Coordinates of C-alpha atoms in Angstrom, one line a residue:
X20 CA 16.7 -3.9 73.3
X21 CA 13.0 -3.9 74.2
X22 CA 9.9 -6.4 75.3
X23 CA 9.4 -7.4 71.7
X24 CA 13.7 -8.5 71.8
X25 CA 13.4 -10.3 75.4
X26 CA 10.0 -12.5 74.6
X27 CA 12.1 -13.4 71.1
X28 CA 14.8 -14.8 72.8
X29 CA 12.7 -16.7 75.8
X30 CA 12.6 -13.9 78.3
X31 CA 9.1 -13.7 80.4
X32 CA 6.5 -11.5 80.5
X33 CA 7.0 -9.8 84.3
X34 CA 9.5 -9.2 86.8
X35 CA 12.2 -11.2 84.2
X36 CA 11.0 -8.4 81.5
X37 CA 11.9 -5.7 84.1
X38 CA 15.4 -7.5 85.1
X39 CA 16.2 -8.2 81.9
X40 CA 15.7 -4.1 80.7
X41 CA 17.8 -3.5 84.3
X42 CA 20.7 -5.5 83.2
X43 CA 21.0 -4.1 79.6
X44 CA 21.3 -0.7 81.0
X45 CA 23.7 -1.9 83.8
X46 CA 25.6 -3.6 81.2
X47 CA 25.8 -0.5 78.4
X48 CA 26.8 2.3 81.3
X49 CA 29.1 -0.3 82.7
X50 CA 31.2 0.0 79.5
X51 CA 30.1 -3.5 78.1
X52 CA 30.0 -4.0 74.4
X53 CA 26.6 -3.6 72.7
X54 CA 27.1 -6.0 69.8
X55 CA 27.1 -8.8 72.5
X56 CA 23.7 -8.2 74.2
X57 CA 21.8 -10.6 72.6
X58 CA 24.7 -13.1 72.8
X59 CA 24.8 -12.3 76.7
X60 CA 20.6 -12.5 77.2
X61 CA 20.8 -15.8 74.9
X62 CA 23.5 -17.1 77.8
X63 CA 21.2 -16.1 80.7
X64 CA 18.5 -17.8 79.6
X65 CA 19.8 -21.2 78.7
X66 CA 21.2 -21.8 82.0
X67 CA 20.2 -18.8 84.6
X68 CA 21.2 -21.3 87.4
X69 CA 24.9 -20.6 86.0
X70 CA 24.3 -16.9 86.8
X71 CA 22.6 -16.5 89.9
X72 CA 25.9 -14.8 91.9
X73 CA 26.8 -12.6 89.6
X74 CA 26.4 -9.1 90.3
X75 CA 25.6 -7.8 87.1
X76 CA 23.3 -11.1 85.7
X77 CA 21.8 -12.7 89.1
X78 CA 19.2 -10.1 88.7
X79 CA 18.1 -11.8 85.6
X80 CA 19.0 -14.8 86.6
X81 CA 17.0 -15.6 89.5
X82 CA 14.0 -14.2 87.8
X83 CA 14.1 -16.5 84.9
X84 CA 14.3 -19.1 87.3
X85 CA 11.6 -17.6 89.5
X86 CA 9.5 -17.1 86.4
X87 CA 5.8 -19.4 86.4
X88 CA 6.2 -21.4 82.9
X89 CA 4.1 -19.9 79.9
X90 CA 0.3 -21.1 79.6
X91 CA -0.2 -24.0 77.1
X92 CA -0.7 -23.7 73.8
X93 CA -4.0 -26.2 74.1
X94 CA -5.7 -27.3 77.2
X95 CA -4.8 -30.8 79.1
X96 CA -7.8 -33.2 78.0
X97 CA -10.9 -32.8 79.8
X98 CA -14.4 -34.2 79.4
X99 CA -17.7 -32.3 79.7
X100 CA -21.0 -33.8 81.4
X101 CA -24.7 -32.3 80.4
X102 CA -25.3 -30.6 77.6
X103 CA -26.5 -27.0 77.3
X104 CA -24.0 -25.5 79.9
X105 CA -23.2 -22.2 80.1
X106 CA -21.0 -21.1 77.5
X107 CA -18.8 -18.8 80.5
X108 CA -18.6 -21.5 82.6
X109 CA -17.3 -24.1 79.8
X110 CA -14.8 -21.1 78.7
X111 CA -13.1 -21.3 82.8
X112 CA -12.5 -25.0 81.9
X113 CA -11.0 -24.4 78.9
X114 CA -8.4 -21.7 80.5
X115 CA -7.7 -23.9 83.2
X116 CA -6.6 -26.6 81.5
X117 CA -4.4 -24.1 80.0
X118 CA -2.3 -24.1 83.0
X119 CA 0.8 -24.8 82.8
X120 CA 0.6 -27.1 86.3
X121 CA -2.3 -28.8 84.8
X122 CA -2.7 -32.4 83.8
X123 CA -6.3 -33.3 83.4
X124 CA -10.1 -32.1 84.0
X125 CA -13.7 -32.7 84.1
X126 CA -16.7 -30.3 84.2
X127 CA -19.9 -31.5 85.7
X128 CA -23.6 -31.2 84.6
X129 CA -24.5 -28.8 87.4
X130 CA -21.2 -26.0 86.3
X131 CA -21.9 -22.6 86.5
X132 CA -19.7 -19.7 86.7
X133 CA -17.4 -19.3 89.3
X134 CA -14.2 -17.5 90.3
X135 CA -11.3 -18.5 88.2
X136 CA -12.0 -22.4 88.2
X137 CA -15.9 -22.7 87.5
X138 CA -18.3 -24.1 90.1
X139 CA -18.8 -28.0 88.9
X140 CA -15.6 -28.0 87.7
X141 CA -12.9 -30.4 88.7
X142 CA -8.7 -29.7 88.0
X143 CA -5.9 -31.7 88.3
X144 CA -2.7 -30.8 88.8
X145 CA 1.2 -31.5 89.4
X146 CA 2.7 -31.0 92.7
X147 CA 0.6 -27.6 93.0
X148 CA -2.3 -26.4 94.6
X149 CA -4.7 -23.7 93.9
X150 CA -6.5 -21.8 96.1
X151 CA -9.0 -20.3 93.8
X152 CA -10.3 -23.9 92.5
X153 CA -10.7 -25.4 96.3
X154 CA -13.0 -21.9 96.8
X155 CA -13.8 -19.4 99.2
X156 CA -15.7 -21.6 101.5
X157 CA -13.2 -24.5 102.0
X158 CA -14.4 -28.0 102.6
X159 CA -18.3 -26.9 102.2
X160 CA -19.9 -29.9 102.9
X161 CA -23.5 -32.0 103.0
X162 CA -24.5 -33.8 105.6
X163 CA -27.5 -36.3 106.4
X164 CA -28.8 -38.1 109.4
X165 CA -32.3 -40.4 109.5
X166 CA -33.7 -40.1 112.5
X167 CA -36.3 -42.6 114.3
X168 CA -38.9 -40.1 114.5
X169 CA -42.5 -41.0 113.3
X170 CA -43.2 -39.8 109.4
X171 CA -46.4 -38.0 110.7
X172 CA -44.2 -36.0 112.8
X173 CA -43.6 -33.4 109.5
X174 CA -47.2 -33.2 109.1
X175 CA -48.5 -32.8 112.4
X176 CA -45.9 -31.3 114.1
X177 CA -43.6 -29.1 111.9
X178 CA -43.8 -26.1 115.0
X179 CA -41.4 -28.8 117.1
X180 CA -39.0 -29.3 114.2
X181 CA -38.9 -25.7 113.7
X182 CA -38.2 -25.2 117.1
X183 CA -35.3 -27.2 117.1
X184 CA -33.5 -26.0 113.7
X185 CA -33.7 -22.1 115.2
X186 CA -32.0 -23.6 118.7
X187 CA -29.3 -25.5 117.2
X188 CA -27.7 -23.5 114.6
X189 CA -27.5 -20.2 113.3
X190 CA -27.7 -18.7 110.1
X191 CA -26.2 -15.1 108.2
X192 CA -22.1 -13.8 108.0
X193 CA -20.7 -13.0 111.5
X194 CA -23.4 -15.7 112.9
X195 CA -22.0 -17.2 116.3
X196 CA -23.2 -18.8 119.2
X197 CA -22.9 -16.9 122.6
X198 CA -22.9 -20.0 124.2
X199 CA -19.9 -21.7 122.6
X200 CA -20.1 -25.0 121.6
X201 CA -17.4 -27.8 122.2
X202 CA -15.9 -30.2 119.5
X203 CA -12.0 -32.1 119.7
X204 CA -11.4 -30.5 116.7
X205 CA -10.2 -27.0 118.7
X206 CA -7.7 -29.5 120.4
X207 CA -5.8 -29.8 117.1
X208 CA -2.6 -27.9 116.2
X209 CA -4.0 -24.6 114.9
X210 CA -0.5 -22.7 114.7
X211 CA 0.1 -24.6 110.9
X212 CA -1.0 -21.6 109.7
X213 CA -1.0 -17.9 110.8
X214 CA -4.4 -17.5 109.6
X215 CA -5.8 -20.4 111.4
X216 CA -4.0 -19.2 114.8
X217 CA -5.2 -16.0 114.5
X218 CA -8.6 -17.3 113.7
X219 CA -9.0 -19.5 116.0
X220 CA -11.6 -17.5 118.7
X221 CA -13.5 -16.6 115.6
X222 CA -13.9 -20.2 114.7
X223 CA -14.9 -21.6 118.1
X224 CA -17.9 -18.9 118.4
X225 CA -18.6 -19.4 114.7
X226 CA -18.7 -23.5 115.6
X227 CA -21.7 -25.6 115.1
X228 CA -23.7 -22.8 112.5
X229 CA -24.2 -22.7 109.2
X230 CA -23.6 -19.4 107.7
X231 CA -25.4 -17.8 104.6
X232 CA -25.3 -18.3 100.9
X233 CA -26.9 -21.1 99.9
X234 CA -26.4 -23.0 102.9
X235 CA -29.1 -24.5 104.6
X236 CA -30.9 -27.1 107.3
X237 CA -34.0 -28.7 106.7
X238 CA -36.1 -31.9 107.4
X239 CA -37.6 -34.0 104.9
X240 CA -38.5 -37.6 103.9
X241 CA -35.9 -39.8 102.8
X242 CA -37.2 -42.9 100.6
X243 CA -34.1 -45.7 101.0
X244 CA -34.6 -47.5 97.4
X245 CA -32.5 -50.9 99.2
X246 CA -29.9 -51.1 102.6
X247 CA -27.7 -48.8 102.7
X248 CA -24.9 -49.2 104.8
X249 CA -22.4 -46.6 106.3
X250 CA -19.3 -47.0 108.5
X251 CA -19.9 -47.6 112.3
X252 CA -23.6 -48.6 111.6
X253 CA -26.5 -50.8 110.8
X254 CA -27.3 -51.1 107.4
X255 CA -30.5 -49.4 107.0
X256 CA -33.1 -51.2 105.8
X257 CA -35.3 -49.7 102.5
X258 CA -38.0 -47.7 103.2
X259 CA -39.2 -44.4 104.0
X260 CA -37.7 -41.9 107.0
X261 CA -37.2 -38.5 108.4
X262 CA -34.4 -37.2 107.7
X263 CA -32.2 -34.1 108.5
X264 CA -30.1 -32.6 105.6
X265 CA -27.6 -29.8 106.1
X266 CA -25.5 -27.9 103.7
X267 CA -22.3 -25.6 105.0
X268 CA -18.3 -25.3 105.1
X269 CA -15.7 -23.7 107.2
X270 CA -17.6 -20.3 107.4
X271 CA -15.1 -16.6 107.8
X272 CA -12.1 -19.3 108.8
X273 CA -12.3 -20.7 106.0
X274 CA -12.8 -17.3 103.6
X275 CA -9.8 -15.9 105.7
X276 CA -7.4 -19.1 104.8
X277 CA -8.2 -18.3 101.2
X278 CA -7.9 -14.8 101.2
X279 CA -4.7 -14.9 102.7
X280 CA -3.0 -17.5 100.3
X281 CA -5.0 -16.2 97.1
X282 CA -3.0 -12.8 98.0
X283 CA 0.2 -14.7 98.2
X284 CA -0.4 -16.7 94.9
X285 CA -1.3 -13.7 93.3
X286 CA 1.7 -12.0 94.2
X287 CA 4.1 -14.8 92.9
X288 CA 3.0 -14.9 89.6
X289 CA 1.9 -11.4 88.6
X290 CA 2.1 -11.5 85.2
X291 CA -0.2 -14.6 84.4
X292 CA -2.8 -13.4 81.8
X293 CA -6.0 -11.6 83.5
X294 CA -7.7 -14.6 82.6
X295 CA -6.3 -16.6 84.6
X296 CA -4.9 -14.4 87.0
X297 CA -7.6 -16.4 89.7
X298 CA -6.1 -20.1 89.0
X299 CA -2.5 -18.8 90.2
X300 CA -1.2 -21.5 92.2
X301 CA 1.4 -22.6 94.6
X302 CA 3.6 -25.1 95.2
X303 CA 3.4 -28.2 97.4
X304 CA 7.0 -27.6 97.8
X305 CA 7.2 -24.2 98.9
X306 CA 6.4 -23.2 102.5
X307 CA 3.2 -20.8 101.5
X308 CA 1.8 -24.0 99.6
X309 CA 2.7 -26.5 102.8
X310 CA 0.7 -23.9 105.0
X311 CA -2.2 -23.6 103.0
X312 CA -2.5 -27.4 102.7
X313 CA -2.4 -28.0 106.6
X314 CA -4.6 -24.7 107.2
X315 CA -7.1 -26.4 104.3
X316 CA -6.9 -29.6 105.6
X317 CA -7.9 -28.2 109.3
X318 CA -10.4 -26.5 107.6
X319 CA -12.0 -29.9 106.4
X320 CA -11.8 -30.7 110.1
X321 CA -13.6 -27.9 111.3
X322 CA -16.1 -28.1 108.5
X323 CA -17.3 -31.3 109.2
X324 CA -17.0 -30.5 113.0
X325 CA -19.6 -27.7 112.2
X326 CA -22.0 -30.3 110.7
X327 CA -21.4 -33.1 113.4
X328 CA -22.7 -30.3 116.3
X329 CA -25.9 -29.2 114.5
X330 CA -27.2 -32.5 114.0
X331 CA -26.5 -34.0 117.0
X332 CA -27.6 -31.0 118.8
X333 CA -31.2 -31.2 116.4
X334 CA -31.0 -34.5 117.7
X335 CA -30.9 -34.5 121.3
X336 CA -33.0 -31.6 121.2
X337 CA -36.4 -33.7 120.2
X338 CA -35.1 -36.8 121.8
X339 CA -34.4 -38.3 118.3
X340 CA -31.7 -42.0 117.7
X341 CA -29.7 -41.7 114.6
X342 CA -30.0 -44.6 112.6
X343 CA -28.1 -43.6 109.4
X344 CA -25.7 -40.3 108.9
X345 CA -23.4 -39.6 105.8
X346 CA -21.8 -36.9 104.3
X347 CA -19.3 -35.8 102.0
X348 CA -17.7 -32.5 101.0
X349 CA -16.7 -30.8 98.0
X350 CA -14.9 -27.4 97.5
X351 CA -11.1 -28.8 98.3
X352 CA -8.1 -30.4 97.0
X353 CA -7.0 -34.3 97.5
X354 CA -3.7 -35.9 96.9
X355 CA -5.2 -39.0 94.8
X356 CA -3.2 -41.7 92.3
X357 CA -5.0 -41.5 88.3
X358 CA -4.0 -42.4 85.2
X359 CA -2.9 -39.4 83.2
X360 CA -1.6 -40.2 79.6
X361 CA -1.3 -44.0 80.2
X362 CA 0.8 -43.3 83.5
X363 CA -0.4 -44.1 87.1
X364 CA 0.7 -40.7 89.0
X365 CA 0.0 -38.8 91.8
X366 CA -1.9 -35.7 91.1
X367 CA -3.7 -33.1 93.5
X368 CA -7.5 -33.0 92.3
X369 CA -9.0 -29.7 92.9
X370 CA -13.1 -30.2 93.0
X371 CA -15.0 -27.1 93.4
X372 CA -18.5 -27.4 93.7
X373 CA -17.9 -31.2 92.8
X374 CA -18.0 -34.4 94.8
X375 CA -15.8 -37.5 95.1
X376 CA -17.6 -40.3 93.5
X377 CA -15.1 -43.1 93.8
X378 CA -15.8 -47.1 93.1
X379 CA -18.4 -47.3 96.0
X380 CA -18.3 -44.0 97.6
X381 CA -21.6 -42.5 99.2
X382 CA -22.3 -39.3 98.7
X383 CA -25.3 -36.4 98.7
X384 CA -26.4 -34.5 95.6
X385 CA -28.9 -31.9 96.8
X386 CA -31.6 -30.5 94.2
X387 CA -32.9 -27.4 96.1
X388 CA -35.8 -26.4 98.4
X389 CA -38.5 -28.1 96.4
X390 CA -37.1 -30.6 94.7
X391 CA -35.5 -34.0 95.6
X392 CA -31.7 -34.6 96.4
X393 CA -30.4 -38.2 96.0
X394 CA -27.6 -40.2 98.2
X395 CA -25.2 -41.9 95.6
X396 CA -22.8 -44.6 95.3
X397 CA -19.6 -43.4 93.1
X398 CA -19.1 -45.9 90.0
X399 CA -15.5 -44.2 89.5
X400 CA -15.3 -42.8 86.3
X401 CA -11.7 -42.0 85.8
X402 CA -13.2 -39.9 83.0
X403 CA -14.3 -37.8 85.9
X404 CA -11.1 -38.1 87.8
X405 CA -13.7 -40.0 90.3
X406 CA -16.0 -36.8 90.7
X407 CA -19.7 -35.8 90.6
X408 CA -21.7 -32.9 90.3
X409 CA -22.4 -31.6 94.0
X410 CA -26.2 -30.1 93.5
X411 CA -28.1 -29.0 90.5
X412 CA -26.4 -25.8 89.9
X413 CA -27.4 -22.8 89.1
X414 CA -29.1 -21.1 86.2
X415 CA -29.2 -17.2 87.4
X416 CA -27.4 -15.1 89.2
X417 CA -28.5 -13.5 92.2
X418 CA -29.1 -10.1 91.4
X419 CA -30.9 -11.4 88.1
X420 CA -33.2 -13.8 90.7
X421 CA -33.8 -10.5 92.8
X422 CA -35.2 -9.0 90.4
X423 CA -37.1 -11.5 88.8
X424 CA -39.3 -12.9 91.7
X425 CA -41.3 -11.9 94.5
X426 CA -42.0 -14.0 97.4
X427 CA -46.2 -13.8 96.9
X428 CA -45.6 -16.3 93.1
X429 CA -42.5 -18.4 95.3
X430 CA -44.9 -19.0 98.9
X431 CA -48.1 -20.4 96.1
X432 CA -45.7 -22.9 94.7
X433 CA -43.8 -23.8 97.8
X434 CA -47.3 -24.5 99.2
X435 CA -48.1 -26.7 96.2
X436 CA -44.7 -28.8 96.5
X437 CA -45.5 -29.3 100.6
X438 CA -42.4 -27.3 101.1
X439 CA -42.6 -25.3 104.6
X440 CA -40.2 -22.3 104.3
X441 CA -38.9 -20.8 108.0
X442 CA -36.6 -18.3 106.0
X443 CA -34.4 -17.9 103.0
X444 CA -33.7 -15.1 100.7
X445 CA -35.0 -15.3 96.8
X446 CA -31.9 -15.6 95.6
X447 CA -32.4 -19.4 96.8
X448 CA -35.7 -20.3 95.9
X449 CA -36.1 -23.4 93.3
X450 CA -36.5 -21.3 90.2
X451 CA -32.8 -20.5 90.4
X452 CA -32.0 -23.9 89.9
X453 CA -31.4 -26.6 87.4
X454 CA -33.6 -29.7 86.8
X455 CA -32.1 -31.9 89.3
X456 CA -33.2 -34.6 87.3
X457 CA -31.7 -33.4 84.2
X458 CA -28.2 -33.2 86.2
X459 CA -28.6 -36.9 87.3
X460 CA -29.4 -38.2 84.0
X461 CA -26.7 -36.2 82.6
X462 CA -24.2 -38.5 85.4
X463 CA -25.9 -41.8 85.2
X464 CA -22.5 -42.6 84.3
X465 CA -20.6 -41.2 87.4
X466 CA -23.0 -42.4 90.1
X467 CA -25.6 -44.9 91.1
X468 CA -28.7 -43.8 93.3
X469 CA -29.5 -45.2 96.5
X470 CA -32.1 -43.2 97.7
X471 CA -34.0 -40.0 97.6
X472 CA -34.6 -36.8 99.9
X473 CA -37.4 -34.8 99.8
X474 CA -37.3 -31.5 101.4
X475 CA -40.4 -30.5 104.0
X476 CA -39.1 -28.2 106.5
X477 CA -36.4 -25.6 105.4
X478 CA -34.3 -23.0 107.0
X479 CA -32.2 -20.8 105.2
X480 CA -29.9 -17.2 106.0
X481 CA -33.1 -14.5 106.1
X482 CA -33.3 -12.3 102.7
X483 CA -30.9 -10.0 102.8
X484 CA -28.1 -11.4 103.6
X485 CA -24.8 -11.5 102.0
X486 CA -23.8 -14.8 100.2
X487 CA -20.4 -16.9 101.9
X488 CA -20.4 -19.4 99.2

């Protein structure tokens, strides 16, 4: 017998291929009779529990059982927003709704290629979480705080601002403050994974900056279009503010959490098609998937942490109140009840490089550093499995945008937008970017807009460095 036999008769691709070739010779130079192979696979197969202590079929057996289930024939239902997306991009959709443990999708306006699951795209699945479609940099998140410092204070005074940005955070891979800063979240249990424990130093030093990529801190005006109200605080009235906006995750923690359980994934289910080789999964049920949810989950923790330190550091450095902070992350996985095929379930909903936009939720779509972001109210589109796009997305690579621009043409037009650049590589400048516009219109649907951030003052990872995101 050969591959071509075993896949006939509903033997695996993989490690159930190799065991099944293993027990066919075992079974011919143990004297068995040959006219009964097929009879004995065929037996195997329909009920490989029935075999798994048997010396000459457990082999088999517990591979079988062991086995991930074949891909689907045609991807789980899944909705596209915007039009014009990149046909790559739309293509990782339609292979991860392919997956076996899937059960529904979405893909936002702002999607663009990413690894495995495609940035802007959202997954859900059963019981079964994928490290690959939460992301490398776990629980990235936005952040915004309006501040009750004077308007004029962008204008005149920029050198301050500045001043403050460069003393409370730092920016490029490896970045860490000598002087470490404090936060509760290093009280929490980080033995819940190995990774995290072992991490743990790394992630205190790294605490309170922001990393590389397309992270970034800047000041800018935020136009309120009515009150907006957030937990803890006075509603804030409409009108125009300063405001500080951040954007970062759980920096090398984070890329070490999903480094180690990608590898494991991986490992488990060798034989999924190269295509989807990054979407392997895990399950919630098995020990690897129980510690990469807690060590994810921490991560969130720390993420936010991170975001909490820089502006309230920013803060107290010029003496500023905080009359309105919000944030919201994407680039994770949440345990959430939808509707999937008339049926109220629980599913896990990956979002990578999405936001949640449930009935009411407030959330921050950026644009990029010279063009608007908006904070939004979620309308809950169960269409959307109650997500949003999470920027504009972008249109070019970085190697392409290195090559394409040079920082004499980008300085002229950041000048004409009254954008102030303190540093950032061109693999980040606006031109890289979609409309921002375009994306909103595109989710008029999926979110309502409250207000409107324009950046002034931006600080970015220096050219050079090497993306985290």
């Amino acid at each position: 017998m050969n591959t071509k036999d075993f896949i006939r008769l509903g033997v695996p691709l993989g490690e159930a291929t190799r065991r099944a070739t293993d027990f066919v010779s075992r079974y011919i130079l143990g004297g068995g009779d040959k006219s009964r192979l097929e009879e004995e696979v065929k037996a195997i197969v329909a009920n490989p529990a029935a075999f798994t202590e048997d010396a000459l079929r457990g082999g088999l057996a517990k591979a079988l059982l062991n086995a991930p289930p074949p891909p689907r024939s045609e991807p789980v239902k899944y909705r596209q927003w915007g039009q014009g997306l990149e046909h790559e991009a739309v293509m990782q959709m339609e292979r991860a709704c392919l997956l076996p443990v899937a059960v529904a999708g979405a893909l936002m306006p702002d999607a663009h290629v990413g690894y495995g699951l495609p940035i802007g795209g959202v997954l859900a699945t059963e019981n079964t979480v994928i490290p690959y479609a939460v992301g490398v940099d776990i629980a990235c998140r936005m952040k915004m705080t309006v501040l009750d410092i004077p308007a004029q204070e962008l204008e005149r005074h920029q050198d301050r601002l500045t001043r403050a940005i460069e003393a409370e955070t730092r920016f490029g891979v490896g970045a860490s403050f000598k002087d470490r800063r404090q936060h509760d979240v290093l009280d929490a249990d980080w033995s819940v994974s190995p990774v995290t424990k072992q991490n743990k130093d790394r992630a205190w030093s790294q605490l309170g900056t922001s990393g590389s990529g397309n992270h970034f801190v800047e000041f800018g005006y935020f136009t309120a279009h009515g009150p907006i109200a957030a937990a803890g605080r006075e509603a804030l009235p409409a009108g125009r503010y300063v405001a500080l906006l951040s954007h970062s995750g759980s920096r090398g923690t984070g890329a070490a959490v999903c480094d180690h359980y990608s590898k494991i994934a991986f490992s488990q289910f060798p034989d999924l098609p190269g295509e989807l080789k990054r979407l392997a999964w895990l399950s919630l049920d098995s020990q690897e998937g129980r510690e990469y949810w807690t060590a994810m989950e921490l991560m969130g923790r720390y993420a936010a942490a991170n975001h909490a330190l820089i502006h309230q550091h920013v803060a107290a450095n010029l003496g500023a109140e905080v009359l309105l902070d919000l944030e919201n992350h994407h680039n994770f996985a949440w345990k959430e009840r939808h509707v999937i095929d008339g049926v109220e379930r629980e599913v896990v909903v990956h979002r990578k490089g999405a936001t949640p936009a449930g009935e009411g939720v407030l959330g921050i779509i950026p644009g990029s550093m010279a063009s608007p972001g908006f904070v939004v109210a979620g309308k809950g589109n169960p269409e959307s499995l109650n997500s949003a796009s999470h920027g504009a997305g972008r249109v070019m690579s970085r190697t392409q945008a290195t090559k394409t621009f040079n920082w004499k043409k980008v300085n002229a037009f950041l000048r004409e937008q009254g954008v102030t650049l303190i540093s950032a590589g061109l693999d980040e400048v606006p031109m890289v970017y979609k409309n921002i516009r375009e994306v909103m219109a595109a989710q008029s649907d999926l979110v309502t807009v409250l207000g409107q951030f324009d950046p002034k003052l931006v600080k970015m990872a220096p050219h050079g460095e090497r993306p985290e995101d």
